[in-house]
């Protein structure tokens, strides 16, 4: 099939949505399809449109549905779609109605959707390729990385704030990667880098260097307010690096209800306690690693590719309710 993906992410900004879209193009080509990605649908001929982001891709969704009302139209729901805009913006609800099929990226997302659209919805977990190389975590300090472009939904400075609460004896250092999406975020990151001896902001890095940083860290901190899912979580799991995570549905849908590394969103004190415990308590750190190892099968590339293969077979045969892979 000829498959057109659309994502609103600019080419120059390697954010989670663009990383996801580019990975899907590779997976779909490996399945024998012709796939390409663009920022919007311009009216060209294709057999399937996969629109990443119900709100920001709304114009593309409408344009494709109007031109090809009988062709499959797949809408992939992001974190802001599910946990903010679904309840605020009529465009999101209209996208759900126009879509012939929906994709969410972790199982708890289904609970956010109206019952009327669940039968046309599938869960497809995001994958990451195993890190190619030997991980080399620092021996003189306990490295925690934070990955993601700096924007309010990510609560990007929570780990830095938590590090200020640590005792002087702690060897924790926070290394943050991601472009500042706005002058206020940049100023805050630079100020934190200058004033907090435990914190270092590296700005945007090439994808390969970011993967190296994740693999070389002792822990990954996921502090978001909302996530559809998380590429960084997948990259950590596939690299055998445990995480501490805000207790939000978009992360719990992959990690499970009972993961011991959660903290309440926005709770700096609780996060500091989890970071310190991971550093100083080998049994707790071992629990985190063991749990992450148990769920890592969800994010293997072969599983995601097989899931897309079965999903596309289902939509080709107009199968409803969808039998999710």
Coordinates of C-alpha atoms in Angstrom, one line a residue:
X1 CA 0.0 0.0 0.0
X2 CA 1.0 3.6 -0.5
X3 CA 0.9 5.1 3.0
X4 CA 1.2 8.8 3.8
X5 CA 2.1 9.8 7.3
X6 CA 1.7 13.4 8.5
X7 CA 3.1 14.9 11.7
X8 CA 3.1 18.6 12.5
X9 CA 6.6 18.5 13.8
X10 CA 9.1 20.6 11.8
X11 CA 11.9 18.7 10.1
X12 CA 14.5 20.7 12.0
X13 CA 13.0 19.8 15.4
X14 CA 13.6 16.1 16.3
X15 CA 10.8 15.9 18.9
X16 CA 9.0 12.7 19.9
X17 CA 6.4 12.9 17.2
X18 CA 8.9 13.2 14.4
X19 CA 11.1 10.4 15.9
X20 CA 7.9 8.2 16.0
X21 CA 6.9 9.1 12.4
X22 CA 10.4 8.4 11.0
X23 CA 10.5 5.1 12.8
X24 CA 7.1 4.1 11.4
X25 CA 8.2 4.9 7.9
X26 CA 11.1 2.4 8.3
X27 CA 8.8 -0.2 9.8
X28 CA 6.2 0.2 7.1
X29 CA 8.8 -0.1 4.4
X30 CA 10.1 -3.2 6.0
X31 CA 6.6 -4.6 5.7
X32 CA 6.6 -4.0 2.0
X33 CA 4.6 -0.8 1.9
X34 CA 5.6 2.5 0.3
X35 CA 5.6 5.1 3.1
X36 CA 6.6 8.7 3.4
X37 CA 6.2 11.5 6.0
X38 CA 5.2 15.1 5.6
X39 CA 4.1 17.9 7.8
X40 CA 0.6 18.0 6.2
X41 CA -1.4 16.2 3.6
X42 CA -1.3 18.1 0.3
X43 CA -3.9 16.1 -1.6
X44 CA -1.7 13.5 -3.3
X45 CA -2.9 10.0 -4.0
X46 CA -2.3 7.3 -1.3
X47 CA -4.1 4.3 0.0
X48 CA -4.0 5.1 3.7
X49 CA -3.4 8.3 5.6
X50 CA -1.8 8.0 9.1
X51 CA -2.2 11.3 10.9
X52 CA -0.1 11.8 14.0
X53 CA -1.9 14.3 16.3
X54 CA -5.6 14.7 16.2
X55 CA -5.6 18.5 16.8
X56 CA -2.5 19.7 15.0
X57 CA -3.2 17.5 12.0
X58 CA -6.9 18.4 11.9
X59 CA -6.7 20.2 8.5
X60 CA -4.9 17.2 6.9
X61 CA -7.5 14.8 8.4
X62 CA -10.4 16.9 6.9
X63 CA -8.7 17.3 3.6
X64 CA -8.1 13.6 3.1
X65 CA -11.5 12.5 4.3
X66 CA -13.2 14.9 1.9
X67 CA -11.1 13.7 -1.0
X68 CA -11.1 10.0 -0.2
X69 CA -14.2 9.3 2.0
X70 CA -13.9 5.6 1.4
X71 CA -10.2 5.1 2.2
X72 CA -8.7 4.2 5.6
X73 CA -7.9 7.3 7.7
X74 CA -5.9 6.5 10.8
X75 CA -5.6 9.1 13.5
X76 CA -2.9 8.5 16.2
X77 CA -3.6 10.2 19.5
X78 CA -0.9 12.1 21.3
X79 CA -0.7 13.0 25.0
X80 CA -2.1 16.5 24.6
X81 CA -4.9 15.0 22.4
X82 CA -5.9 12.5 25.1
X83 CA -5.3 14.3 28.3
X84 CA -6.1 17.9 27.5
X85 CA -7.6 18.8 24.1
X86 CA -10.1 15.9 23.8
X87 CA -12.1 17.7 26.6
X88 CA -11.5 21.2 25.3
X89 CA -11.3 21.3 21.5
X90 CA -14.1 20.2 19.2
X91 CA -11.5 19.6 16.4
X92 CA -10.2 16.6 18.4
X93 CA -13.6 15.1 18.8
X94 CA -14.3 15.7 15.1
X95 CA -11.0 14.0 14.2
X96 CA -12.1 10.9 16.2
X97 CA -15.4 10.9 14.3
X98 CA -13.8 11.3 10.8
X99 CA -11.2 8.6 11.5
X100 CA -11.9 5.1 10.2
X101 CA -9.4 3.8 12.7
X102 CA -7.6 5.1 15.8
X103 CA -4.3 4.2 17.3
X104 CA -3.2 4.9 20.9
X105 CA 0.3 4.1 22.2
X106 CA -0.4 2.5 25.6
X107 CA -3.4 0.6 27.1
X108 CA -4.6 3.2 29.6
X109 CA -5.3 5.6 26.8
X110 CA -8.4 3.6 25.9
X111 CA -10.0 4.7 29.1
X112 CA -9.9 8.3 27.9
X113 CA -11.8 7.6 24.7
X114 CA -15.6 7.8 24.3
X115 CA -17.1 4.3 24.2
X116 CA -18.4 4.9 20.7
X117 CA -14.9 4.9 19.2
X118 CA -13.2 2.2 21.2
X119 CA -14.1 -0.6 18.8
X120 CA -12.1 1.1 16.0
X121 CA -9.1 1.7 18.3
X122 CA -5.9 -0.3 18.6
X123 CA -3.0 -0.1 21.1
X124 CA 0.4 -0.2 19.4
X125 CA 3.3 0.3 21.8
X126 CA 6.2 2.4 20.6
X127 CA 9.5 0.6 20.2
X128 CA 13.2 1.5 20.2
X129 CA 16.2 -0.2 18.6
X130 CA 18.6 -1.7 21.1
X131 CA 21.6 0.5 21.7
X132 CA 24.5 -0.4 19.5
X133 CA 27.5 -0.2 21.7
X134 CA 28.7 -0.9 25.2
X135 CA 27.2 1.2 27.9
X136 CA 29.7 3.0 30.2
X137 CA 28.0 4.6 33.2
X138 CA 30.2 7.0 35.1
X139 CA 31.9 5.4 38.2
X140 CA 32.6 8.6 40.2
X141 CA 29.0 9.8 40.2
X142 CA 25.4 8.7 39.8
X143 CA 24.1 10.0 36.5
X144 CA 20.5 10.7 35.9
X145 CA 19.4 11.9 32.5
X146 CA 16.3 13.9 31.4
X147 CA 15.5 13.9 27.7
X148 CA 13.0 15.9 25.8
X149 CA 12.5 19.4 24.4
X150 CA 11.9 22.0 27.1
X151 CA 8.2 22.8 27.2
X152 CA 5.6 23.1 30.0
X153 CA 4.0 19.7 29.4
X154 CA 7.3 18.0 30.2
X155 CA 7.8 19.8 33.5
X156 CA 11.4 19.9 32.4
X157 CA 13.1 21.3 35.5
X158 CA 11.5 19.0 38.1
X159 CA 14.6 16.8 38.4
X160 CA 16.9 19.8 38.6
X161 CA 14.8 21.2 41.5
X162 CA 14.8 17.8 43.2
X163 CA 18.5 17.6 43.0
X164 CA 18.8 20.8 45.1
X165 CA 17.1 18.9 48.0
X166 CA 19.7 16.2 48.0
X167 CA 22.3 16.0 50.9
X168 CA 25.8 17.1 50.3
X169 CA 27.0 13.4 50.4
X170 CA 24.9 12.5 47.3
X171 CA 26.8 11.8 44.1
X172 CA 23.8 12.5 41.9
X173 CA 24.2 14.6 38.7
X174 CA 21.4 15.6 36.4
X175 CA 22.2 15.8 32.7
X176 CA 19.4 17.3 30.5
X177 CA 19.1 17.1 26.7
X178 CA 16.6 18.9 24.6
X179 CA 16.0 22.2 22.8
X180 CA 14.5 25.1 24.6
X181 CA 11.2 25.9 23.0
X182 CA 11.1 29.6 23.8
X183 CA 13.3 32.2 25.4
X184 CA 11.9 31.7 28.9
X185 CA 12.8 28.0 28.8
X186 CA 16.3 28.8 27.5
X187 CA 16.9 31.4 30.2
X188 CA 15.7 29.1 32.9
X189 CA 17.9 26.2 31.7
X190 CA 21.0 28.5 31.5
X191 CA 20.3 29.9 35.0
X192 CA 19.9 26.4 36.4
X193 CA 23.1 25.2 34.7
X194 CA 25.0 28.1 36.2
X195 CA 23.6 28.0 39.7
X196 CA 23.1 24.3 40.3
X197 CA 26.3 22.3 40.6
X198 CA 24.5 19.0 40.2
X199 CA 22.8 20.1 36.9
X200 CA 24.1 20.3 33.3
X201 CA 22.0 21.3 30.2
X202 CA 23.4 20.1 26.9
X203 CA 20.8 21.6 24.6
X204 CA 19.7 19.6 21.6
X205 CA 21.9 16.7 20.6
X206 CA 21.9 14.4 17.6
X207 CA 19.7 11.3 18.1
X208 CA 22.7 8.9 18.3
X209 CA 24.4 11.0 21.0
X210 CA 21.1 11.2 23.0
X211 CA 20.8 7.4 22.8
X212 CA 24.4 7.1 24.1
X213 CA 23.6 9.4 27.0
X214 CA 20.6 7.3 28.0
X215 CA 22.6 4.0 27.8
X216 CA 25.4 5.5 29.9
X217 CA 23.1 6.8 32.6
X218 CA 22.2 5.0 35.9
X219 CA 18.7 6.3 35.8
X220 CA 16.3 8.2 33.5
X221 CA 13.8 10.7 35.0
X222 CA 10.5 11.1 33.3
X223 CA 8.7 14.0 34.8
X224 CA 5.9 14.9 32.3
X225 CA 2.4 16.2 33.1
X226 CA 1.0 14.3 30.1
X227 CA 2.2 11.7 27.6
X228 CA 0.5 9.7 24.9
X229 CA 3.4 7.4 25.5
X230 CA 7.2 8.1 25.6
X231 CA 9.9 7.3 23.2
X232 CA 12.4 8.0 25.9
X233 CA 10.8 5.4 28.1
X234 CA 11.1 2.9 25.3
X235 CA 14.8 3.8 24.8
X236 CA 15.5 3.4 28.5
X237 CA 13.7 0.0 28.7
X238 CA 15.4 -1.4 25.6
X239 CA 18.8 -0.2 27.0
X240 CA 18.2 -1.8 30.4
X241 CA 18.2 1.6 32.2
X242 CA 15.6 1.9 34.9
X243 CA 13.4 5.0 35.3
X244 CA 11.7 7.2 37.8
X245 CA 8.4 8.4 36.4
X246 CA 5.6 10.8 37.2
X247 CA 2.5 8.7 38.0
X248 CA 0.5 9.6 34.9
X249 CA -1.6 7.3 32.7
X250 CA 0.7 7.8 29.6
X251 CA 3.6 6.2 31.5
X252 CA 1.6 3.8 33.7
X253 CA 0.1 2.3 30.5
X254 CA 3.5 0.8 29.7
X255 CA 5.1 0.4 33.1
X256 CA 2.0 -1.0 34.8
X257 CA 0.1 0.0 38.0
X258 CA 2.6 -1.2 40.6
X259 CA 5.9 0.1 39.4
X260 CA 7.9 1.1 42.5
X261 CA 9.6 4.1 40.7
X262 CA 6.6 6.4 40.5
X263 CA 6.3 9.8 42.2
X264 CA 3.2 12.1 42.1
X265 CA 3.4 14.6 39.3
X266 CA 5.0 17.9 40.3
X267 CA 6.1 16.6 43.8
X268 CA 9.7 17.8 44.1
X269 CA 10.2 16.3 47.5
X270 CA 8.9 12.9 46.5
X271 CA 11.0 12.9 43.4
X272 CA 14.1 13.8 45.4
X273 CA 13.4 10.9 47.7
X274 CA 13.1 8.5 44.8
X275 CA 16.3 9.7 43.3
X276 CA 18.2 9.3 46.6
X277 CA 16.7 5.9 47.2
X278 CA 17.8 4.7 43.7
X279 CA 21.3 6.0 44.4
X280 CA 21.7 4.6 47.9
X281 CA 19.5 1.5 48.2
X282 CA 20.8 -1.3 46.0
X283 CA 17.7 -3.5 46.7
X284 CA 15.4 -0.7 45.5
X285 CA 17.6 0.0 42.4
X286 CA 17.5 -3.7 41.7
X287 CA 13.7 -3.7 41.9
X288 CA 13.5 -0.9 39.4
X289 CA 15.8 -2.7 37.0
X290 CA 13.9 -6.0 37.4
X291 CA 10.5 -4.4 36.8
X292 CA 11.8 -2.6 33.7
X293 CA 13.3 -5.8 32.3
X294 CA 9.9 -7.5 32.7
X295 CA 8.0 -5.0 30.6
X296 CA 10.8 -4.3 28.1
X297 CA 9.3 -6.9 25.7
X298 CA 6.5 -4.4 25.0
X299 CA 9.0 -2.0 23.2
X300 CA 10.9 -4.4 21.0
X301 CA 11.0 -3.3 17.4
X302 CA 9.9 -6.7 16.1
X303 CA 6.8 -6.4 18.2
X304 CA 5.9 -3.0 17.0
X305 CA 6.5 -4.0 13.3
X306 CA 4.3 -7.1 13.7
X307 CA 1.6 -5.0 15.4
X308 CA 1.5 -2.6 12.5
X309 CA 1.4 -5.5 10.1
X310 CA -1.6 -7.0 11.7
X311 CA -3.3 -3.6 12.1
X312 CA -2.9 -2.8 8.4
X313 CA -4.3 -6.3 7.6
X314 CA -7.3 -5.5 9.7
X315 CA -8.1 -2.1 8.2
X316 CA -7.6 -3.5 4.7
X317 CA -10.4 -6.0 5.4
X318 CA -12.6 -3.4 7.1
X319 CA -12.5 -5.5 10.2
X320 CA -14.5 -4.0 13.1
X321 CA -14.2 -4.2 16.0
X322 CA -10.5 -4.2 15.4
X323 CA -8.6 -7.2 16.8
X324 CA -5.6 -5.5 18.3
X325 CA -2.3 -7.3 17.9

